[in-house]
CSV table of C-alpha atoms in Angstrom, one decimal:
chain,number,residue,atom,x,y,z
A,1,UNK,CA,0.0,0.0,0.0
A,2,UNK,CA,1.4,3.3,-0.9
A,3,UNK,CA,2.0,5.9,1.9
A,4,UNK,CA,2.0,9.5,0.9
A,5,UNK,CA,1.7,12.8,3.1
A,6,UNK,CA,-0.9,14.6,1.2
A,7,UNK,CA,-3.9,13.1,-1.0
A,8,UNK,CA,-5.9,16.0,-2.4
A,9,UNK,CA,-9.5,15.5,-3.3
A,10,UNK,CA,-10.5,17.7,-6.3
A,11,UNK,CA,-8.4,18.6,-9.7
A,12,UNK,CA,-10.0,22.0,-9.4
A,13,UNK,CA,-8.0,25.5,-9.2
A,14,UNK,CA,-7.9,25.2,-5.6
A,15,UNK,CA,-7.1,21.6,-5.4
A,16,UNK,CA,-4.4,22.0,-8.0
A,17,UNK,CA,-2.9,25.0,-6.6
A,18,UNK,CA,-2.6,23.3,-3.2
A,19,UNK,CA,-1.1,20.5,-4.5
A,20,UNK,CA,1.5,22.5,-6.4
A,21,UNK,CA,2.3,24.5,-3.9
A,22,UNK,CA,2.8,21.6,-1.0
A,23,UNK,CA,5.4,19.4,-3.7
A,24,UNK,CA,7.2,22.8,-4.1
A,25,UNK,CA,8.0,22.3,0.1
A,26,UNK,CA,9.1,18.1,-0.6
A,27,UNK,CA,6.2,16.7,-0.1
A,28,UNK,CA,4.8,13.6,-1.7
A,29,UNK,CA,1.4,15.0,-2.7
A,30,UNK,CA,-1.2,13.2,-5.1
A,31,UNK,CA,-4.1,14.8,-6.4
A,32,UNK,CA,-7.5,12.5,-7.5
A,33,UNK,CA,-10.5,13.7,-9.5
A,34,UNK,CA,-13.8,11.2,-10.6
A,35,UNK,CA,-13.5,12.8,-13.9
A,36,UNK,CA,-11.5,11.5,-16.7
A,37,UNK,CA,-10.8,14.8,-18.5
A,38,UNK,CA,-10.0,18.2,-16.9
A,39,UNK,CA,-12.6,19.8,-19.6
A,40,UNK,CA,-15.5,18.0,-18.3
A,41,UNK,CA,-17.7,18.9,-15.6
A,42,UNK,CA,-17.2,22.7,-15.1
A,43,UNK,CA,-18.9,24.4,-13.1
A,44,UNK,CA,-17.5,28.1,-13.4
A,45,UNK,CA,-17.9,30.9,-15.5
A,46,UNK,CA,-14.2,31.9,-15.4
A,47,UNK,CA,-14.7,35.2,-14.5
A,48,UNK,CA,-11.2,36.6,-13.0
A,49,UNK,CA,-11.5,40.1,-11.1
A,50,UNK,CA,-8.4,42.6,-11.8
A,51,UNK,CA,-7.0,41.9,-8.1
A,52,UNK,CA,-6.6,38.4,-9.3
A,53,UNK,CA,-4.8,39.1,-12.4
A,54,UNK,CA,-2.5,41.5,-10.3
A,55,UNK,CA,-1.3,39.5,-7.8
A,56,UNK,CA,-1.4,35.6,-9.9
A,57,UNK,CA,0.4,34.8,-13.0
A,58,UNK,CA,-2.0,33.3,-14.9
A,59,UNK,CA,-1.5,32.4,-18.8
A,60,UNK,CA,-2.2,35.2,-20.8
A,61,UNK,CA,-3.0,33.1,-23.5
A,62,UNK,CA,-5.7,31.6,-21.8
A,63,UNK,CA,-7.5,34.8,-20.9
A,64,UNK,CA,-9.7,37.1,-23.1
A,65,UNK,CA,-9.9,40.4,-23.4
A,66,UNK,CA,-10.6,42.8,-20.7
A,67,UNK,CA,-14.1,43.9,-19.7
A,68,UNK,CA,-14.2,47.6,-18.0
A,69,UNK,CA,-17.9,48.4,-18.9
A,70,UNK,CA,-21.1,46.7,-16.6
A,71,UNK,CA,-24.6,47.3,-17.4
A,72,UNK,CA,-27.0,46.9,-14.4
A,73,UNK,CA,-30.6,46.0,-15.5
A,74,UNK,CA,-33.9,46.0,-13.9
A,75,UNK,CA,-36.8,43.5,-13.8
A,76,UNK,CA,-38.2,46.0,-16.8
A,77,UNK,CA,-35.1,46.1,-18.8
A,78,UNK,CA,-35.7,50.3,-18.6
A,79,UNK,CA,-32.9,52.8,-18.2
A,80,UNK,CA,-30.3,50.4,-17.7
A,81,UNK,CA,-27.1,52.0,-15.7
A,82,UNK,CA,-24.0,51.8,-17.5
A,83,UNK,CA,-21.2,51.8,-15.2
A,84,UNK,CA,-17.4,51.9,-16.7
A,85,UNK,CA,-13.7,51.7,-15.0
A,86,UNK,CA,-10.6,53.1,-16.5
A,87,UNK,CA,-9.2,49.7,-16.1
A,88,UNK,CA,-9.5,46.1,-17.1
A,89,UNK,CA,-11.8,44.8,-14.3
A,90,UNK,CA,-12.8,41.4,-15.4
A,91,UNK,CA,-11.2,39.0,-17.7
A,92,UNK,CA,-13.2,35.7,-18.6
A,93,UNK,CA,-10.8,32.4,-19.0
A,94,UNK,CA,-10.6,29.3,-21.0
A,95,UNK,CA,-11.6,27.4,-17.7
A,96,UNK,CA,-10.3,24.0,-19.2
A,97,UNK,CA,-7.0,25.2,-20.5
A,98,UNK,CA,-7.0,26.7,-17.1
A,99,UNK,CA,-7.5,23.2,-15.7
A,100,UNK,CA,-4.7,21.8,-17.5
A,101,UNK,CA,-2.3,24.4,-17.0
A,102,UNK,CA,-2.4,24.2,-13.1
A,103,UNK,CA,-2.2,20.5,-13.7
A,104,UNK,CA,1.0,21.1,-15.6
A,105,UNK,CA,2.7,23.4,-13.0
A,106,UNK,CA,1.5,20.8,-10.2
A,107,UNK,CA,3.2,18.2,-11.8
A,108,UNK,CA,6.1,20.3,-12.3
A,109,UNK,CA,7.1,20.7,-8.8
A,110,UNK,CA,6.4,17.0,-8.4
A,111,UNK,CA,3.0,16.2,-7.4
A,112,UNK,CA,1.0,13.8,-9.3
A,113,UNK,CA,-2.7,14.1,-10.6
A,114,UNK,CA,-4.8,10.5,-10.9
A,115,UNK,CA,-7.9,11.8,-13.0
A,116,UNK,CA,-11.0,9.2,-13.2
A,117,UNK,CA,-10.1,8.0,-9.6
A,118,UNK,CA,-13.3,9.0,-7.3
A,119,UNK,CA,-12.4,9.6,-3.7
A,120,UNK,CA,-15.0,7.1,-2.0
A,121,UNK,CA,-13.7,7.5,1.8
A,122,UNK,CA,-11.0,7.5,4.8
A,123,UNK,CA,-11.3,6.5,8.0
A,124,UNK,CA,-7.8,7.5,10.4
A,125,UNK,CA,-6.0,7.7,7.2
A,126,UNK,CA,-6.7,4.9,5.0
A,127,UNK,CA,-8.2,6.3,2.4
A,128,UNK,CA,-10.4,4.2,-0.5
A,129,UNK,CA,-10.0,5.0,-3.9
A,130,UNK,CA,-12.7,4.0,-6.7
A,131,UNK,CA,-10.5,1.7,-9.0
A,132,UNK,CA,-7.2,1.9,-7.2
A,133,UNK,CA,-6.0,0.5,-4.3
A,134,UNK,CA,-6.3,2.1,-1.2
A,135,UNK,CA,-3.3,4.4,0.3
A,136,UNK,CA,-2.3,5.6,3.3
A,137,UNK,CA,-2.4,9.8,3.7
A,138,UNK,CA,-1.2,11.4,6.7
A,139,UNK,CA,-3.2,14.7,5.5
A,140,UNK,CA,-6.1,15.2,2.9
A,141,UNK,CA,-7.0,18.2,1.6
A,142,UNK,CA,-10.9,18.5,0.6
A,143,UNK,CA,-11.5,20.6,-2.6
A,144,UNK,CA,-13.9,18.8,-3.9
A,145,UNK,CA,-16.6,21.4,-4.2
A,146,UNK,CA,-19.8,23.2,-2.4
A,147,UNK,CA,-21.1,19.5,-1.2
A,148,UNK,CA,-17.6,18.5,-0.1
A,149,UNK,CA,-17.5,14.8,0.6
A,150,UNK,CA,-14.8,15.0,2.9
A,151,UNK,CA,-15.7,18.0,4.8
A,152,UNK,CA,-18.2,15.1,6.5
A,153,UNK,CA,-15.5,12.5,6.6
A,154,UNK,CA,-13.2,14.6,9.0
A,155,UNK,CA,-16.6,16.4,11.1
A,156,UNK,CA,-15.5,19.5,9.6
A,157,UNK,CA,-17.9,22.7,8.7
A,158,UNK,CA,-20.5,21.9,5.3
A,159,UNK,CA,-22.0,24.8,3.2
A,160,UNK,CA,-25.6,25.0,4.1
A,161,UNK,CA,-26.5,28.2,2.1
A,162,UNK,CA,-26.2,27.7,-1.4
A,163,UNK,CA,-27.4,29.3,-4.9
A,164,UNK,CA,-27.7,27.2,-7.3
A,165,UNK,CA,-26.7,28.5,-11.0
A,166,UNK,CA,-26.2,27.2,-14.9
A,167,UNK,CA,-25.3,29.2,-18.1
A,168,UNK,CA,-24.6,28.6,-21.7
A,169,UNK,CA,-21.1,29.0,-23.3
A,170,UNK,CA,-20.5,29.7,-26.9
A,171,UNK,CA,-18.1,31.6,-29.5
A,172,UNK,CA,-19.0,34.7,-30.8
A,173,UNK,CA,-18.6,35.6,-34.8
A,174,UNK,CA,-15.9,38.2,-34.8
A,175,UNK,CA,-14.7,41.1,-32.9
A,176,UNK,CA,-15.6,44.6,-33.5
A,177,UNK,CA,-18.5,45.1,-29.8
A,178,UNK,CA,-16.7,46.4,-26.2
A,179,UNK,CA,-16.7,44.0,-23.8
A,180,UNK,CA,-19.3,44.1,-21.8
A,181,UNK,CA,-20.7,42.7,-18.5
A,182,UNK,CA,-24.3,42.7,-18.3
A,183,UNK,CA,-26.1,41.6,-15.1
A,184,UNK,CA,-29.9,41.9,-15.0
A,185,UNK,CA,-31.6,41.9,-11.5
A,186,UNK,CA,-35.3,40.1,-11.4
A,187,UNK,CA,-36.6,38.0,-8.9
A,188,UNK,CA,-38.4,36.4,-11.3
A,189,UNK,CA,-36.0,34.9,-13.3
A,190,UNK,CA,-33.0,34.3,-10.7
A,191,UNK,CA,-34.2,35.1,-7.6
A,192,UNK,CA,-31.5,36.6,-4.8
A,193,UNK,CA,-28.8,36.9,-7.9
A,194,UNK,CA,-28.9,37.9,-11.1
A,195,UNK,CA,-28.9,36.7,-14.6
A,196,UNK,CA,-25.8,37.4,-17.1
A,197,UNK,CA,-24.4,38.3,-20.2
A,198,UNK,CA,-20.9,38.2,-20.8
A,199,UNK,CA,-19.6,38.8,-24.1
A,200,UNK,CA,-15.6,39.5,-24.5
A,201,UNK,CA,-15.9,39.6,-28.5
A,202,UNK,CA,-14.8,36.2,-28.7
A,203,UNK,CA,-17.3,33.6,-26.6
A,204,UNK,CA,-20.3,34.7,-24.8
A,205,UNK,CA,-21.4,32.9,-21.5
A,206,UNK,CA,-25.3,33.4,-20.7
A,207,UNK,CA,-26.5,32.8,-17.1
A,208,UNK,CA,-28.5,32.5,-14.5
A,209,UNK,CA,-28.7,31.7,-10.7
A,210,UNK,CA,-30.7,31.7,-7.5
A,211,UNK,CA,-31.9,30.1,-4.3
A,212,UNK,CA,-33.5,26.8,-5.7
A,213,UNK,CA,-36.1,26.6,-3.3
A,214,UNK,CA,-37.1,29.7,-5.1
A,215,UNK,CA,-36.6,28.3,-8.6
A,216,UNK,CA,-40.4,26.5,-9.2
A,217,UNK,CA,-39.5,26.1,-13.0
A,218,UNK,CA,-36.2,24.8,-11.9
A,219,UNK,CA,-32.9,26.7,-13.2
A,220,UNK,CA,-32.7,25.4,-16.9
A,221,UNK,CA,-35.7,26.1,-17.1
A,222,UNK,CA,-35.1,29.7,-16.2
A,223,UNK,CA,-32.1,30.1,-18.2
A,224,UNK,CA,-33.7,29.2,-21.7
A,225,UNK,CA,-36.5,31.3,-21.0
A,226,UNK,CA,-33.9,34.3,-20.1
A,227,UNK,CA,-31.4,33.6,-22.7
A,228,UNK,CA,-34.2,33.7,-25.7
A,229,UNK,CA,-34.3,38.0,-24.9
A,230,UNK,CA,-30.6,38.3,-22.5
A,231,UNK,CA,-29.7,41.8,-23.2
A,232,UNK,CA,-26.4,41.9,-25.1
A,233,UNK,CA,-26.2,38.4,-25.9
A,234,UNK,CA,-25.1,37.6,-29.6
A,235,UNK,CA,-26.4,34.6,-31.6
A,236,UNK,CA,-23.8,31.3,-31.4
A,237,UNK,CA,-20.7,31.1,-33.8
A,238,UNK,CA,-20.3,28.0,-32.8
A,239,UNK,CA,-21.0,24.8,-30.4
A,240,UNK,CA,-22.8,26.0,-27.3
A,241,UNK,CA,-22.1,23.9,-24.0
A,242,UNK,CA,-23.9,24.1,-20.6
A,243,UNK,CA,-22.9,23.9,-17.3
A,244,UNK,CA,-24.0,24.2,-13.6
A,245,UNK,CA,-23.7,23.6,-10.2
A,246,UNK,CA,-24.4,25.0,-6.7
A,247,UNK,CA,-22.0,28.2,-5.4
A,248,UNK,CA,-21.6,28.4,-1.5
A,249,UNK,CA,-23.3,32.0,-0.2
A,250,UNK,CA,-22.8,31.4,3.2
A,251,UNK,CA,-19.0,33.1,3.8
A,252,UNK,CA,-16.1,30.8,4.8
A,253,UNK,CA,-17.0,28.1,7.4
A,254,UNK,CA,-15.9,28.6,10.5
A,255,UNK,CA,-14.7,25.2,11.4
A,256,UNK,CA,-11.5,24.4,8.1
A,257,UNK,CA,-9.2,22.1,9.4
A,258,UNK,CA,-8.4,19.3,12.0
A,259,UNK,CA,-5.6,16.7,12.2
A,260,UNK,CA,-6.7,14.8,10.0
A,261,UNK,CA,-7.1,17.3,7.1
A,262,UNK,CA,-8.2,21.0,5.7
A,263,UNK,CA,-10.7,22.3,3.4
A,264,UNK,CA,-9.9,24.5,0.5
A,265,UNK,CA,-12.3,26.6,-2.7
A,266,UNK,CA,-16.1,25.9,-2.7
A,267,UNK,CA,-15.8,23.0,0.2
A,268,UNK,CA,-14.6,25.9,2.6
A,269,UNK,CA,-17.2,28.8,1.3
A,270,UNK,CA,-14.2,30.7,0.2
A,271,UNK,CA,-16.8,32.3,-2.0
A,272,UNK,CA,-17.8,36.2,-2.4
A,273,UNK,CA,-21.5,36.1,0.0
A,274,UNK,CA,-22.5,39.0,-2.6
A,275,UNK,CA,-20.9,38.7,-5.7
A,276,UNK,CA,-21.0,34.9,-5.7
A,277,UNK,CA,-17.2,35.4,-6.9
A,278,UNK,CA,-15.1,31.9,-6.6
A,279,UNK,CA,-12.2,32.5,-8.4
A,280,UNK,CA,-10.5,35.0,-6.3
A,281,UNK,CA,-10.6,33.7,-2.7
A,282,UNK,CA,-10.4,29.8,-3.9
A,283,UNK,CA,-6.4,31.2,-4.9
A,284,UNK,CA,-5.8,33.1,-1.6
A,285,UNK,CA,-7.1,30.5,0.9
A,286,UNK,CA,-5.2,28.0,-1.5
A,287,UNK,CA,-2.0,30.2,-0.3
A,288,UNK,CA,-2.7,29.9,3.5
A,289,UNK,CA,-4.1,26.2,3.2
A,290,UNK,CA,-0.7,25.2,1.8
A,291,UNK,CA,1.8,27.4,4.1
A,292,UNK,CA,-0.4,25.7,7.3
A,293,UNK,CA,-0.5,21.6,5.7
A,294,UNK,CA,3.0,22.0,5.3
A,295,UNK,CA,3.6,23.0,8.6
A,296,UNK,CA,1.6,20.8,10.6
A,297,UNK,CA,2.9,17.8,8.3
A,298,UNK,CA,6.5,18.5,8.8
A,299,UNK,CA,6.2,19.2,12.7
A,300,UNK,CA,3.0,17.5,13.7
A,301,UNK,CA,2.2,19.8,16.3
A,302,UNK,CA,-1.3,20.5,15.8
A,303,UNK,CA,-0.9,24.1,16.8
A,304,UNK,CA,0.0,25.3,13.2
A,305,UNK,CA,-3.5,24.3,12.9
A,306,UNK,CA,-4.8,27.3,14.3
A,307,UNK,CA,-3.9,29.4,12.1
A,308,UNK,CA,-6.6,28.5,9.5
A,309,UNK,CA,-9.0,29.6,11.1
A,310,UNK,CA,-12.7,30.1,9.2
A,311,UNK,CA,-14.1,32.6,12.2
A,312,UNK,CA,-11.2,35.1,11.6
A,313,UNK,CA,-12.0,35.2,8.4
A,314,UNK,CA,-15.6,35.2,8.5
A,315,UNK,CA,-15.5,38.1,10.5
A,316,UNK,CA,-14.2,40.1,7.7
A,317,UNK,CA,-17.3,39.2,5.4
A,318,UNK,CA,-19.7,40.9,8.0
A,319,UNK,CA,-20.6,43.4,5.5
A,320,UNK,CA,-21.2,41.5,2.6
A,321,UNK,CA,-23.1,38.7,4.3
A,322,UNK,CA,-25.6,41.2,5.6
A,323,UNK,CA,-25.7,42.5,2.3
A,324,UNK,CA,-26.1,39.4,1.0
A,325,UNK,CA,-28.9,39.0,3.4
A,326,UNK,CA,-30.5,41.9,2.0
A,327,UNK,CA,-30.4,41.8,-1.7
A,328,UNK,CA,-31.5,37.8,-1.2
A,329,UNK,CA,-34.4,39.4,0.7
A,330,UNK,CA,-35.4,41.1,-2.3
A,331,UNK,CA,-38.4,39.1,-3.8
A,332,UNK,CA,-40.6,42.0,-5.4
A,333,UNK,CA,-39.4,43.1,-8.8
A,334,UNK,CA,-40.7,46.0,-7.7
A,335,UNK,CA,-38.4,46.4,-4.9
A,336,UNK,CA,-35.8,45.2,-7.4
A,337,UNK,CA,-36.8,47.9,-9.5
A,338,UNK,CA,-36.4,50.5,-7.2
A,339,UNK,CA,-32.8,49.4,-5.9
A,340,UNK,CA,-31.8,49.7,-9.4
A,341,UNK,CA,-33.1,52.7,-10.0
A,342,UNK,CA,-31.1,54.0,-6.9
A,343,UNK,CA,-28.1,53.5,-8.3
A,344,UNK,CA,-28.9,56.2,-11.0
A,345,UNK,CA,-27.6,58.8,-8.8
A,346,UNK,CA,-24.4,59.8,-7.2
A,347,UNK,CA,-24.1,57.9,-4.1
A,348,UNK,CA,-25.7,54.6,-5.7
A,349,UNK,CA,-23.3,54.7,-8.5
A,350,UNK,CA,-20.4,54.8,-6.1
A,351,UNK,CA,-21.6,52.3,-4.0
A,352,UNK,CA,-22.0,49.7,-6.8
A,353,UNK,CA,-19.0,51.0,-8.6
A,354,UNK,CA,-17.4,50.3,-5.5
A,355,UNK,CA,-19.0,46.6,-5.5
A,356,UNK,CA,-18.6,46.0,-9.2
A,357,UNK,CA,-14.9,47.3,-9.0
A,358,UNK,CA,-13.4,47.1,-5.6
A,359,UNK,CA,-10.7,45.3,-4.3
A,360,UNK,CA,-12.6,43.2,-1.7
A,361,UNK,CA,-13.7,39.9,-3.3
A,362,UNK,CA,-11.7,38.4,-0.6
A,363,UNK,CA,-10.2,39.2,3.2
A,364,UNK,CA,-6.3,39.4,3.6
A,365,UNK,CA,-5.5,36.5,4.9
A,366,UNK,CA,-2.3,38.1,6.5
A,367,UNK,CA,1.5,37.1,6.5
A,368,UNK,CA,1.8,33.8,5.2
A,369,UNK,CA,3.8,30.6,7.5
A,370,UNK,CA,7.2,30.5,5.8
A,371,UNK,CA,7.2,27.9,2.5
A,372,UNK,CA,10.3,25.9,2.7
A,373,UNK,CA,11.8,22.6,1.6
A,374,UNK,CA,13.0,20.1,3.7
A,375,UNK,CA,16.6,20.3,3.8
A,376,UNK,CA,18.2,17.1,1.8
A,377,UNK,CA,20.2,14.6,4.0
């Protein structure tokens, strides 16, 4: 039976970014994912926010233009409010190259990735495999998504407040329209979010998500009835793919780690509450998850531990969770209507400038625990 010191459920961007980062210190770290292909089964749009692309080299080459201009709709589709940024402020990514790319670099610094190997339990670190044999992991690292599997294997926090959200992907015929973000606000159709438009000139992605209890058509349903009129969307150039899945609301859990093993991305609620933004904080907690695994795995004193802590950060979302609370409150489009129209003004275009454009997707998570390698005997 093969002993290793990390096994990391999930091939996502956190679980990859974990993984590359923990080989990078010496240690043996595998990586497993149910699904055969990296381009399979995603769930994101891909939206990266410019604090992202400042402070993470991702591959150009695998990112489309910049968006600076977001239209705000409301339930009537009348007197939209147009706000624009003198900088790039969103850039949307080929989310499977993506994929591939952070498998690349994790297997660079010499972890390895078993794709089509489904995670099916541990108990005091013997961990079962779906077609493999078992192995022996003195840590795992959960980042495998909003429902996470092994959050409830090691009695850790789960996401209890969740949207639920799907959208349609396909290329665009040719440049020559600004990229533009358009997000329209309706109860009706995606009730406590918002449906979307995005459209960089080369693929469009058309969305919609909500609280599903909230949902009586259910969400496809919704989102073929809203893409058949989305403002701004252009007709397909090519194939058009779907995709889905449920996006933690709730803030970061409070309860991350133990001895046996940590949570990272959507399995932690490193989500925006407000913007339902992913991307961002699964790459920062990704930074403090690794710095604290490798600690506690090299030392074994549980007190490194402590320092990945959910409440700390949680306390930083206070805002945007009662935010959050508020605008899922909203089930009147004619409340809806009204907040939109709010924003028409001074103050109200500051204040969703300042949502739409700000720098707070995510808490600092403060200094970082020294990355090191073992020193070589």
């Amino acid at each position: 039976m093969r002993s290793i010191d990390v096994l990391v459920v999930g091939a996502g961007l956190a679980g990859l970014h974990v993984a590359r980062l923990l080989a990078r210190q010496g240690l043996d770290v595998v990586v497993v994912d149910k699904r055969r292909s990296l381009a399979a089964g995603v769930r994101t749009t891909g939206i990266f926010v410019r604090r992202t692309l400042e402070d993470f080299p991702l591959p150009e080459h695998l990112l489309g233009p910049g968006v600076r201009d977001v239209v705000l709709y409301p339930p009537s589709r009348r007197r939209p409010v147009r706000l624009t940024s003198d900088r790039d402020e969103y850039r949307v990514a080929d989310m499977p190259g993506v994929y591939e790319y952070a498998r690349r670099e994790a297997e660079a610094a010499g972890a390895t990735v078993w794709l089509g190997t489904r995670y099916d339990g541990s108990v005091h670190g013997l961990v079962r495999l779906h077609g493999r044999e078992p192995v022996r992991a003195r840590f795992l690292v959960g980042a495998d998504g909003a429902r996470s599997r092994v959050a409830r294997d090691l009695g850790l926090d789960v996401n209890r407040r969740m949207l639920v959200g799907a959208e349609i992907v396909h290329p665009v015929a040719g440049p020559g329209r600004t990229p533009t973000f358009h997000c329209v606000l309706d109860p009706r159709v995606a009730p406590g979010y918002l449906g979307w438009v995005i459209d960089d000139g080369r693929h469009a992605h058309v969305g919609v998500a909500g609280y599903a209890r909230l949902m009586d058509r259910g969400v496809r349903h919704l989102l073929d009835e809203f893409a058949g009129d989305a403002p701004g969307r252009a007709e397909p150039a090519g194939p058009v793919q779907r995709r889905g899945g449920p996006i933690p609301v709730g803030g970061v859990l409070r309860r991350l780690a133990c001895p046996g093993g940590l949570l990272v991305g959507d399995a932690a609620g490193a989500v925006s509450p407000l913007t339902a933004g992913g991307l961002d904080p699964c790459l920062r907690l990704s930074e403090l998850a690794a710095a604290v695994a490798g600690a506690y795995v090299r030392s074994g004193d549980e007190g490194a531990l402590r320092r990945y802590d959910g409440g700390v950060l949680r306390s930083r979302f206070r805002g945007r969770l009662l935010l959050r609370r508020a605008f899922g409150g909203l089930r009147s489009a004619a409340l809806v209507e009204a907040a939109v129209a709010g924003t028409r003004g001074r103050a109200g275009r500051a204040a969703a400038a300042r949502v739409l454009f700000g720098d707070g997707s995510f808490p600092d998570v403060g200094p970082l625990p020294r990355l090191t390698r073992p020193a070589q005997g």
